[in-house]
């Protein structure tokens, strides 16, 4: 088995669950299993919905009670037989060639353990996260300096990297358990972001990021403290690799403007290639912060 798609569900909206499952089962890449773990066993309609597909690639599991998101992801990891683990949240929609593109990248880049991509947010707000950097050094610098720059719900992970280094999700950092997972993996593997939308992310009031904003902020701070202490050399040189990029598209697909910043230099380009504006500061925001701290 090449890919195991791992989906913990809890009080999921039936319509959202169906859309998620359809997007996985209709992937252009076919060598996968879809593991669904139900943490709300009283919601019998969810079990009925999953089993109504009658698809041999689907494996359904059920807990007697809600085990929490980290324990559920770890449980699914243990049940998975795939070489690669595709993270799939219960209400998001994967684009048809997501698995194919991620498998191709991991097959061709043995040093890489995690590959993700951009998100297209829809629902409460509509936009594309096109600012996630592509290369390993840039991603790690951003993980240290700016936060979780790898989209977890669009990620595919090489299972052996987790197993060989005894790395798992940690409930104490929830709802930032994904950010902590990336920080644990930093010293063992390389990261990559495909520069294209791989997932349509459903943005609504029921999202964890909307329901747990205060706790997420506190746990994000705890992870940053960990990573600053764990990787002091990379932390001290993070500004050398930091690149911020934001793209703007007309109707969601016609490229219009791109803003890029690296250290003290910034530029604005029309149609991504025609320079409109260049800015050079004496110090970048990161360098200014270093000067203030006396580093």
PDB file of C-alpha atoms in Angstrom:
ATOM      1  CA  UNK A   1       0.000   0.000   0.000  1.00  0.00           C
ATOM      2  CA  UNK A   2       1.398   3.373  -1.013  1.00  0.00           C
ATOM      3  CA  UNK A   3      -0.838   5.887   0.818  1.00  0.00           C
ATOM      4  CA  UNK A   4      -2.986   5.781   3.923  1.00  0.00           C
ATOM      5  CA  UNK A   5      -5.465   8.655   4.181  1.00  0.00           C
ATOM      6  CA  UNK A   6      -6.158   9.250   7.877  1.00  0.00           C
ATOM      7  CA  UNK A   7      -9.448  10.868   8.939  1.00  0.00           C
ATOM      8  CA  UNK A   8     -10.556  11.290  12.566  1.00  0.00           C
ATOM      9  CA  UNK A   9     -14.195  12.385  12.788  1.00  0.00           C
ATOM     10  CA  UNK A  10     -16.174  13.805  15.707  1.00  0.00           C
ATOM     11  CA  UNK A  11     -19.737  15.126  15.447  1.00  0.00           C
ATOM     12  CA  UNK A  12     -19.050  15.812  11.804  1.00  0.00           C
ATOM     13  CA  UNK A  13     -21.685  17.372   9.570  1.00  0.00           C
ATOM     14  CA  UNK A  14     -22.892  14.556   7.299  1.00  0.00           C
ATOM     15  CA  UNK A  15     -22.807  16.698   4.164  1.00  0.00           C
ATOM     16  CA  UNK A  16     -19.233  17.826   4.916  1.00  0.00           C
ATOM     17  CA  UNK A  17     -18.141  14.248   5.556  1.00  0.00           C
ATOM     18  CA  UNK A  18     -19.599  13.103   2.251  1.00  0.00           C
ATOM     19  CA  UNK A  19     -17.818  15.878   0.338  1.00  0.00           C
ATOM     20  CA  UNK A  20     -14.514  14.981   1.997  1.00  0.00           C
ATOM     21  CA  UNK A  21     -14.901  11.270   1.227  1.00  0.00           C
ATOM     22  CA  UNK A  22     -15.872  11.917  -2.386  1.00  0.00           C
ATOM     23  CA  UNK A  23     -12.772  14.064  -2.879  1.00  0.00           C
ATOM     24  CA  UNK A  24     -10.528  11.270  -1.545  1.00  0.00           C
ATOM     25  CA  UNK A  25     -12.204   8.391  -3.377  1.00  0.00           C
ATOM     26  CA  UNK A  26     -12.037  10.333  -6.652  1.00  0.00           C
ATOM     27  CA  UNK A  27      -8.291  10.955  -6.509  1.00  0.00           C
ATOM     28  CA  UNK A  28      -6.440  10.329  -9.771  1.00  0.00           C
ATOM     29  CA  UNK A  29      -3.902   8.305  -7.747  1.00  0.00           C
ATOM     30  CA  UNK A  30      -5.546   4.984  -6.837  1.00  0.00           C
ATOM     31  CA  UNK A  31      -3.160   3.035  -4.564  1.00  0.00           C
ATOM     32  CA  UNK A  32      -4.496   4.156  -1.182  1.00  0.00           C
ATOM     33  CA  UNK A  33      -6.645   3.186   1.759  1.00  0.00           C
ATOM     34  CA  UNK A  34      -9.059   5.531   3.536  1.00  0.00           C
ATOM     35  CA  UNK A  35      -9.048   5.034   7.316  1.00  0.00           C
ATOM     36  CA  UNK A  36     -11.881   6.728   9.209  1.00  0.00           C
ATOM     37  CA  UNK A  37     -11.952   6.789  13.012  1.00  0.00           C
ATOM     38  CA  UNK A  38     -15.257   7.844  14.582  1.00  0.00           C
ATOM     39  CA  UNK A  39     -14.939   9.472  18.009  1.00  0.00           C
ATOM     40  CA  UNK A  40     -18.688  10.111  18.267  1.00  0.00           C
ATOM     41  CA  UNK A  41     -20.160   6.566  18.274  1.00  0.00           C
ATOM     42  CA  UNK A  42     -23.611   7.834  19.240  1.00  0.00           C
ATOM     43  CA  UNK A  43     -23.825   9.467  15.806  1.00  0.00           C
ATOM     44  CA  UNK A  44     -24.921   6.277  14.057  1.00  0.00           C
ATOM     45  CA  UNK A  45     -25.777   8.179  10.891  1.00  0.00           C
ATOM     46  CA  UNK A  46     -22.047   8.820  10.386  1.00  0.00           C
ATOM     47  CA  UNK A  47     -21.268   5.105  10.489  1.00  0.00           C
ATOM     48  CA  UNK A  48     -24.159   4.447   8.103  1.00  0.00           C
ATOM     49  CA  UNK A  49     -22.915   7.134   5.732  1.00  0.00           C
ATOM     50  CA  UNK A  50     -19.369   5.734   5.624  1.00  0.00           C
ATOM     51  CA  UNK A  51     -20.523   2.150   5.116  1.00  0.00           C
ATOM     52  CA  UNK A  52     -23.011   3.148   2.417  1.00  0.00           C
ATOM     53  CA  UNK A  53     -20.095   3.638   0.016  1.00  0.00           C
ATOM     54  CA  UNK A  54     -19.357  -0.102  -0.045  1.00  0.00           C
ATOM     55  CA  UNK A  55     -15.785   0.629  -1.178  1.00  0.00           C
ATOM     56  CA  UNK A  56     -13.043  -1.841  -0.210  1.00  0.00           C
ATOM     57  CA  UNK A  57     -10.542   1.002   0.193  1.00  0.00           C
ATOM     58  CA  UNK A  58     -12.517   2.343   3.178  1.00  0.00           C
ATOM     59  CA  UNK A  59     -11.720   1.012   6.657  1.00  0.00           C
ATOM     60  CA  UNK A  60     -14.021   2.180   9.436  1.00  0.00           C
ATOM     61  CA  UNK A  61     -13.090   2.232  13.136  1.00  0.00           C
ATOM     62  CA  UNK A  62     -14.949   3.481  16.171  1.00  0.00           C
ATOM     63  CA  UNK A  63     -13.964   4.548  19.698  1.00  0.00           C
ATOM     64  CA  UNK A  64     -16.299   4.186  22.658  1.00  0.00           C
ATOM     65  CA  UNK A  65     -15.619   7.824  23.538  1.00  0.00           C
ATOM     66  CA  UNK A  66     -13.818  10.835  22.170  1.00  0.00           C
ATOM     67  CA  UNK A  67     -10.073  10.236  22.607  1.00  0.00           C
ATOM     68  CA  UNK A  68      -8.988  13.721  21.527  1.00  0.00           C
ATOM     69  CA  UNK A  69      -7.441  14.730  18.236  1.00  0.00           C
ATOM     70  CA  UNK A  70      -3.801  13.831  18.963  1.00  0.00           C
ATOM     71  CA  UNK A  71      -4.588  10.375  20.346  1.00  0.00           C
ATOM     72  CA  UNK A  72      -6.903   9.763  17.381  1.00  0.00           C
ATOM     73  CA  UNK A  73      -4.251  10.742  14.838  1.00  0.00           C
ATOM     74  CA  UNK A  74      -1.728   8.472  16.589  1.00  0.00           C
ATOM     75  CA  UNK A  75      -4.235   5.621  16.616  1.00  0.00           C
ATOM     76  CA  UNK A  76      -4.813   6.020  12.883  1.00  0.00           C
ATOM     77  CA  UNK A  77      -1.056   6.144  12.310  1.00  0.00           C
ATOM     78  CA  UNK A  78      -0.711   2.785  14.068  1.00  0.00           C
ATOM     79  CA  UNK A  79      -3.505   1.292  11.949  1.00  0.00           C
ATOM     80  CA  UNK A  80      -2.083   2.562   8.659  1.00  0.00           C
ATOM     81  CA  UNK A  81      -0.327   0.213   6.259  1.00  0.00           C
ATOM     82  CA  UNK A  82       0.721   2.863   3.734  1.00  0.00           C
ATOM     83  CA  UNK A  83       4.255   4.064   3.047  1.00  0.00           C
ATOM     84  CA  UNK A  84       2.947   7.649   3.104  1.00  0.00           C
ATOM     85  CA  UNK A  85       0.349   9.169   5.442  1.00  0.00           C
ATOM     86  CA  UNK A  86      -2.078  11.698   3.962  1.00  0.00           C
ATOM     87  CA  UNK A  87      -3.536  14.010   6.580  1.00  0.00           C
ATOM     88  CA  UNK A  88      -7.239  14.543   5.858  1.00  0.00           C
ATOM     89  CA  UNK A  89      -9.583  16.552   8.078  1.00  0.00           C
ATOM     90  CA  UNK A  90     -13.228  15.541   8.172  1.00  0.00           C
ATOM     91  CA  UNK A  91     -14.654  18.623   6.434  1.00  0.00           C
ATOM     92  CA  UNK A  92     -12.076  19.632   3.802  1.00  0.00           C
ATOM     93  CA  UNK A  93     -11.947  18.844   0.087  1.00  0.00           C
ATOM     94  CA  UNK A  94      -8.776  17.534  -1.584  1.00  0.00           C
ATOM     95  CA  UNK A  95      -8.200  18.499  -5.218  1.00  0.00           C
ATOM     96  CA  UNK A  96      -8.273  15.464  -7.569  1.00  0.00           C
ATOM     97  CA  UNK A  97      -4.512  15.254  -8.201  1.00  0.00           C
ATOM     98  CA  UNK A  98      -3.374  16.009  -4.632  1.00  0.00           C
ATOM     99  CA  UNK A  99      -2.165  12.471  -3.847  1.00  0.00           C
ATOM    100  CA  UNK A 100      -0.569  12.000  -7.272  1.00  0.00           C
ATOM    101  CA  UNK A 101       1.539  15.145  -6.973  1.00  0.00           C
ATOM    102  CA  UNK A 102       2.603  14.454  -3.385  1.00  0.00           C
ATOM    103  CA  UNK A 103       3.503  10.814  -4.042  1.00  0.00           C
ATOM    104  CA  UNK A 104       5.524  11.830  -7.078  1.00  0.00           C
ATOM    105  CA  UNK A 105       7.477  14.364  -5.045  1.00  0.00           C
ATOM    106  CA  UNK A 106       8.207  11.999  -2.129  1.00  0.00           C
ATOM    107  CA  UNK A 107       9.212   9.191  -4.505  1.00  0.00           C
ATOM    108  CA  UNK A 108      11.684  11.491  -6.263  1.00  0.00           C
ATOM    109  CA  UNK A 109      13.034  13.199  -3.117  1.00  0.00           C
ATOM    110  CA  UNK A 110      14.075  10.631  -0.540  1.00  0.00           C
ATOM    111  CA  UNK A 111      15.442  13.288   1.846  1.00  0.00           C
ATOM    112  CA  UNK A 112      11.989  14.845   2.151  1.00  0.00           C
ATOM    113  CA  UNK A 113       9.655  13.563   4.837  1.00  0.00           C
ATOM    114  CA  UNK A 114       6.789  16.042   4.544  1.00  0.00           C
ATOM    115  CA  UNK A 115       5.165  17.683   1.534  1.00  0.00           C
ATOM    116  CA  UNK A 116       2.227  20.078   1.692  1.00  0.00           C
ATOM    117  CA  UNK A 117       0.902  22.930  -0.444  1.00  0.00           C
ATOM    118  CA  UNK A 118      -1.470  25.858  -0.629  1.00  0.00           C
ATOM    119  CA  UNK A 119      -5.017  26.051   0.705  1.00  0.00           C
ATOM    120  CA  UNK A 120      -8.073  27.567  -0.909  1.00  0.00           C
ATOM    121  CA  UNK A 121     -10.275  28.822   1.920  1.00  0.00           C
ATOM    122  CA  UNK A 122     -14.009  28.841   1.264  1.00  0.00           C
ATOM    123  CA  UNK A 123     -17.136  29.450   3.290  1.00  0.00           C
ATOM    124  CA  UNK A 124     -16.979  32.220   5.891  1.00  0.00           C
ATOM    125  CA  UNK A 125     -14.059  33.823   4.046  1.00  0.00           C
ATOM    126  CA  UNK A 126     -12.633  33.106   0.603  1.00  0.00           C
ATOM    127  CA  UNK A 127      -8.933  33.395  -0.212  1.00  0.00           C
ATOM    128  CA  UNK A 128      -5.865  31.361  -1.157  1.00  0.00           C
ATOM    129  CA  UNK A 129      -2.844  30.871   1.123  1.00  0.00           C
ATOM    130  CA  UNK A 130      -0.240  31.319  -1.590  1.00  0.00           C
ATOM    131  CA  UNK A 131       2.511  32.580   0.758  1.00  0.00           C
ATOM    132  CA  UNK A 132       3.789  29.226   2.013  1.00  0.00           C
ATOM    133  CA  UNK A 133       7.454  29.010   0.893  1.00  0.00           C
ATOM    134  CA  UNK A 134       8.639  26.158  -1.294  1.00  0.00           C
ATOM    135  CA  UNK A 135      12.134  25.198  -0.134  1.00  0.00           C
ATOM    136  CA  UNK A 136      13.270  23.370   2.994  1.00  0.00           C
ATOM    137  CA  UNK A 137      15.528  26.119   4.460  1.00  0.00           C
ATOM    138  CA  UNK A 138      12.842  28.768   4.027  1.00  0.00           C
ATOM    139  CA  UNK A 139      10.172  26.562   5.598  1.00  0.00           C
ATOM    140  CA  UNK A 140      12.321  25.797   8.648  1.00  0.00           C
ATOM    141  CA  UNK A 141      13.232  29.461   9.102  1.00  0.00           C
ATOM    142  CA  UNK A 142       9.530  30.358   9.031  1.00  0.00           C
ATOM    143  CA  UNK A 143       8.655  27.565  11.466  1.00  0.00           C
ATOM    144  CA  UNK A 144      11.041  29.182  13.924  1.00  0.00           C
ATOM    145  CA  UNK A 145      10.320  32.854  13.258  1.00  0.00           C
ATOM    146  CA  UNK A 146       6.714  33.176  12.110  1.00  0.00           C
ATOM    147  CA  UNK A 147       4.799  29.988  12.953  1.00  0.00           C
ATOM    148  CA  UNK A 148       3.193  26.974  11.288  1.00  0.00           C
ATOM    149  CA  UNK A 149       3.974  27.568   7.617  1.00  0.00           C
ATOM    150  CA  UNK A 150       3.165  23.976   6.549  1.00  0.00           C
ATOM    151  CA  UNK A 151      -0.549  23.415   5.968  1.00  0.00           C
ATOM    152  CA  UNK A 152      -1.255  20.346   8.090  1.00  0.00           C
ATOM    153  CA  UNK A 153      -4.625  19.355   6.522  1.00  0.00           C
ATOM    154  CA  UNK A 154      -2.922  19.271   3.098  1.00  0.00           C
ATOM    155  CA  UNK A 155       0.216  17.407   4.230  1.00  0.00           C
ATOM    156  CA  UNK A 156       1.559  13.995   3.266  1.00  0.00           C
ATOM    157  CA  UNK A 157       4.153  12.455   5.606  1.00  0.00           C
ATOM    158  CA  UNK A 158       6.675   9.686   5.060  1.00  0.00           C
ATOM    159  CA  UNK A 159       5.626   7.212   7.761  1.00  0.00           C
ATOM    160  CA  UNK A 160       9.145   5.845   8.316  1.00  0.00           C
ATOM    161  CA  UNK A 161      10.403   9.272   9.436  1.00  0.00           C
ATOM    162  CA  UNK A 162       7.862   9.276  12.265  1.00  0.00           C
ATOM    163  CA  UNK A 163       8.411   5.639  13.236  1.00  0.00           C
ATOM    164  CA  UNK A 164      12.219   5.653  13.085  1.00  0.00           C
ATOM    165  CA  UNK A 165      12.466   8.754  15.282  1.00  0.00           C
ATOM    166  CA  UNK A 166       9.601   7.874  17.644  1.00  0.00           C
ATOM    167  CA  UNK A 167       7.720  11.099  16.859  1.00  0.00           C
ATOM    168  CA  UNK A 168       3.990  11.323  17.456  1.00  0.00           C
ATOM    169  CA  UNK A 169       1.297  13.924  17.990  1.00  0.00           C
ATOM    170  CA  UNK A 170       1.324  15.417  21.491  1.00  0.00           C
ATOM    171  CA  UNK A 171      -2.001  16.272  23.132  1.00  0.00           C
ATOM    172  CA  UNK A 172      -0.413  18.785  25.544  1.00  0.00           C
ATOM    173  CA  UNK A 173       0.183  21.126  22.584  1.00  0.00           C
ATOM    174  CA  UNK A 174      -3.310  20.816  21.095  1.00  0.00           C
ATOM    175  CA  UNK A 175      -4.683  22.625  19.101  1.00  0.00           C
ATOM    176  CA  UNK A 176      -1.111  23.335  17.881  1.00  0.00           C
ATOM    177  CA  UNK A 177      -0.124  19.658  17.861  1.00  0.00           C
ATOM    178  CA  UNK A 178       0.611  19.892  14.131  1.00  0.00           C
ATOM    179  CA  UNK A 179       3.028  22.804  14.636  1.00  0.00           C
ATOM    180  CA  UNK A 180       4.832  20.829  17.342  1.00  0.00           C
ATOM    181  CA  UNK A 181       4.997  17.775  15.082  1.00  0.00           C
ATOM    182  CA  UNK A 182       6.808  19.806  12.395  1.00  0.00           C
ATOM    183  CA  UNK A 183       9.214  21.234  14.978  1.00  0.00           C
ATOM    184  CA  UNK A 184      10.024  17.737  16.290  1.00  0.00           C
ATOM    185  CA  UNK A 185      10.704  16.588  12.719  1.00  0.00           C
ATOM    186  CA  UNK A 186      12.952  19.499  11.755  1.00  0.00           C
ATOM    187  CA  UNK A 187      16.236  17.840  12.706  1.00  0.00           C
ATOM    188  CA  UNK A 188      15.388  14.538  10.996  1.00  0.00           C
ATOM    189  CA  UNK A 189      13.948  15.403   7.596  1.00  0.00           C
ATOM    190  CA  UNK A 190      13.305  18.011   4.943  1.00  0.00           C
ATOM    191  CA  UNK A 191      10.069  19.832   4.110  1.00  0.00           C
ATOM    192  CA  UNK A 192       8.519  21.026   0.864  1.00  0.00           C
ATOM    193  CA  UNK A 193       5.475  23.033  -0.188  1.00  0.00           C
ATOM    194  CA  UNK A 194       4.069  22.448  -3.664  1.00  0.00           C
ATOM    195  CA  UNK A 195       3.313  25.888  -5.074  1.00  0.00           C
ATOM    196  CA  UNK A 196      -0.280  25.193  -5.948  1.00  0.00           C
ATOM    197  CA  UNK A 197      -3.623  24.599  -4.231  1.00  0.00           C
ATOM    198  CA  UNK A 198      -3.916  21.021  -2.956  1.00  0.00           C
ATOM    199  CA  UNK A 199      -6.872  21.426  -0.617  1.00  0.00           C
ATOM    200  CA  UNK A 200     -10.084  23.421  -0.301  1.00  0.00           C
ATOM    201  CA  UNK A 201     -10.258  24.374   3.393  1.00  0.00           C
ATOM    202  CA  UNK A 202     -13.747  24.874   4.799  1.00  0.00           C
ATOM    203  CA  UNK A 203     -13.767  28.057   6.881  1.00  0.00           C
ATOM    204  CA  UNK A 204     -16.716  28.281   9.277  1.00  0.00           C
ATOM    205  CA  UNK A 205     -17.443  29.024  12.935  1.00  0.00           C
ATOM    206  CA  UNK A 206     -17.073  25.348  13.850  1.00  0.00           C
ATOM    207  CA  UNK A 207     -13.372  25.218  12.865  1.00  0.00           C
ATOM    208  CA  UNK A 208     -10.943  24.505  15.689  1.00  0.00           C
ATOM    209  CA  UNK A 209      -9.021  27.659  14.746  1.00  0.00           C
ATOM    210  CA  UNK A 210     -12.202  29.701  15.281  1.00  0.00           C
ATOM    211  CA  UNK A 211     -13.375  27.921  18.440  1.00  0.00           C
ATOM    212  CA  UNK A 212     -10.059  27.798  20.293  1.00  0.00           C
ATOM    213  CA  UNK A 213      -8.324  31.052  19.360  1.00  0.00           C
ATOM    214  CA  UNK A 214      -7.078  31.864  22.877  1.00  0.00           C
ATOM    215  CA  UNK A 215      -5.722  28.367  23.592  1.00  0.00           C
ATOM    216  CA  UNK A 216      -4.152  28.225  20.128  1.00  0.00           C
ATOM    217  CA  UNK A 217      -2.326  31.497  20.772  1.00  0.00           C
ATOM    218  CA  UNK A 218      -0.952  30.211  24.090  1.00  0.00           C
ATOM    219  CA  UNK A 219       0.139  26.845  22.678  1.00  0.00           C
ATOM    220  CA  UNK A 220       1.705  28.530  19.657  1.00  0.00           C
ATOM    221  CA  UNK A 221       3.839  30.558  22.080  1.00  0.00           C
ATOM    222  CA  UNK A 222       4.878  27.394  23.938  1.00  0.00           C
ATOM    223  CA  UNK A 223       5.976  25.701  20.703  1.00  0.00           C
ATOM    224  CA  UNK A 224       8.000  28.758  19.690  1.00  0.00           C
ATOM    225  CA  UNK A 225       9.807  28.752  23.023  1.00  0.00           C
ATOM    226  CA  UNK A 226      10.656  25.094  22.484  1.00  0.00           C
ATOM    227  CA  UNK A 227      11.985  25.594  18.986  1.00  0.00           C
ATOM    228  CA  UNK A 228      14.073  28.663  19.890  1.00  0.00           C
ATOM    229  CA  UNK A 229      15.807  26.639  22.608  1.00  0.00           C
ATOM    230  CA  UNK A 230      16.058  23.450  20.543  1.00  0.00           C
ATOM    231  CA  UNK A 231      17.636  25.034  17.459  1.00  0.00           C
ATOM    232  CA  UNK A 232      19.603  28.109  18.625  1.00  0.00           C
ATOM    233  CA  UNK A 233      21.947  28.156  15.610  1.00  0.00           C
ATOM    234  CA  UNK A 234      19.105  28.158  13.103  1.00  0.00           C
ATOM    235  CA  UNK A 235      17.176  30.648  15.218  1.00  0.00           C
ATOM    236  CA  UNK A 236      20.058  33.102  15.219  1.00  0.00           C
ATOM    237  CA  UNK A 237      20.373  32.905  11.416  1.00  0.00           C
ATOM    238  CA  UNK A 238      16.692  32.706  10.536  1.00  0.00           C
ATOM    239  CA  UNK A 239      16.589  36.109   8.818  1.00  0.00           C
ATOM    240  CA  UNK A 240      19.013  34.855   6.149  1.00  0.00           C
ATOM    241  CA  UNK A 241      16.420  32.386   4.882  1.00  0.00           C
ATOM    242  CA  UNK A 242      13.126  34.126   5.571  1.00  0.00           C
ATOM    243  CA  UNK A 243      11.150  34.878   2.444  1.00  0.00           C
ATOM    244  CA  UNK A 244       7.607  36.205   2.559  1.00  0.00           C
ATOM    245  CA  UNK A 245       5.531  35.987  -0.600  1.00  0.00           C
ATOM    246  CA  UNK A 246       1.896  36.840  -1.237  1.00  0.00           C
ATOM    247  CA  UNK A 247       0.124  36.474  -4.578  1.00  0.00           C
ATOM    248  CA  UNK A 248      -3.100  38.060  -5.747  1.00  0.00           C
ATOM    249  CA  UNK A 249      -5.222  36.476  -8.476  1.00  0.00           C
ATOM    250  CA  UNK A 250      -8.225  37.803 -10.353  1.00  0.00           C
ATOM    251  CA  UNK A 251     -11.210  35.427 -10.132  1.00  0.00           C
ATOM    252  CA  UNK A 252      -8.940  33.108  -8.136  1.00  0.00           C
ATOM    253  CA  UNK A 253      -6.779  31.999 -11.068  1.00  0.00           C
ATOM    254  CA  UNK A 254      -5.548  34.966 -13.194  1.00  0.00           C
ATOM    255  CA  UNK A 255      -2.191  36.155 -11.744  1.00  0.00           C
ATOM    256  CA  UNK A 256      -2.177  39.913 -11.124  1.00  0.00           C
ATOM    257  CA  UNK A 257       0.218  40.944  -8.341  1.00  0.00           C
ATOM    258  CA  UNK A 258       2.940  39.304  -6.279  1.00  0.00           C
ATOM    259  CA  UNK A 259       4.546  40.796  -3.178  1.00  0.00           C
ATOM    260  CA  UNK A 260       7.870  39.285  -2.066  1.00  0.00           C
ATOM    261  CA  UNK A 261      10.146  40.194   0.829  1.00  0.00           C
ATOM    262  CA  UNK A 262      13.546  38.762   1.753  1.00  0.00           C
ATOM    263  CA  UNK A 263      15.412  40.329   4.640  1.00  0.00           C
ATOM    264  CA  UNK A 264      15.460  44.096   3.984  1.00  0.00           C
ATOM    265  CA  UNK A 265      14.360  43.944   0.358  1.00  0.00           C
ATOM    266  CA  UNK A 266      10.795  43.920  -0.928  1.00  0.00           C
ATOM    267  CA  UNK A 267       9.305  44.075  -4.403  1.00  0.00           C
ATOM    268  CA  UNK A 268       5.892  44.261  -6.019  1.00  0.00           C
ATOM    269  CA  UNK A 269       5.461  42.672  -9.467  1.00  0.00           C
ATOM    270  CA  UNK A 270       2.669  42.908 -12.026  1.00  0.00           C
ATOM    271  CA  UNK A 271       1.626  39.597 -13.565  1.00  0.00           C
ATOM    272  CA  UNK A 272       4.353  38.077 -11.279  1.00  0.00           C
ATOM    273  CA  UNK A 273       7.176  39.200 -13.630  1.00  0.00           C
ATOM    274  CA  UNK A 274       6.961  42.984 -14.313  1.00  0.00           C
ATOM    275  CA  UNK A 275       8.582  44.947 -11.427  1.00  0.00           C
ATOM    276  CA  UNK A 276       6.420  47.811 -10.141  1.00  0.00           C
ATOM    277  CA  UNK A 277       8.081  48.741  -6.859  1.00  0.00           C
ATOM    278  CA  UNK A 278      11.269  47.929  -4.958  1.00  0.00           C
ATOM    279  CA  UNK A 279      11.905  48.779  -1.306  1.00  0.00           C
ATOM    280  CA  UNK A 280      15.106  48.516   0.692  1.00  0.00           C
ATOM    281  CA  UNK A 281      15.225  49.150   4.448  1.00  0.00           C
ATOM    282  CA  UNK A 282      18.334  49.474   6.549  1.00  0.00           C
ATOM    283  CA  UNK A 283      17.074  46.551   8.619  1.00  0.00           C
ATOM    284  CA  UNK A 284      14.373  44.011   7.940  1.00  0.00           C
ATOM    285  CA  UNK A 285      11.662  43.540  10.612  1.00  0.00           C
ATOM    286  CA  UNK A 286      13.513  40.443  11.839  1.00  0.00           C
ATOM    287  CA  UNK A 287      16.865  42.237  11.988  1.00  0.00           C
ATOM    288  CA  UNK A 288      15.251  45.147  13.844  1.00  0.00           C
ATOM    289  CA  UNK A 289      13.887  42.687  16.384  1.00  0.00           C
ATOM    290  CA  UNK A 290      17.357  41.178  16.810  1.00  0.00           C
ATOM    291  CA  UNK A 291      18.852  44.639  17.329  1.00  0.00           C
ATOM    292  CA  UNK A 292      16.213  45.449  19.923  1.00  0.00           C
ATOM    293  CA  UNK A 293      16.933  42.218  21.789  1.00  0.00           C
ATOM    294  CA  UNK A 294      20.663  42.902  21.659  1.00  0.00           C
ATOM    295  CA  UNK A 295      21.461  39.710  19.763  1.00  0.00           C
TER     296      UNK A 295
END
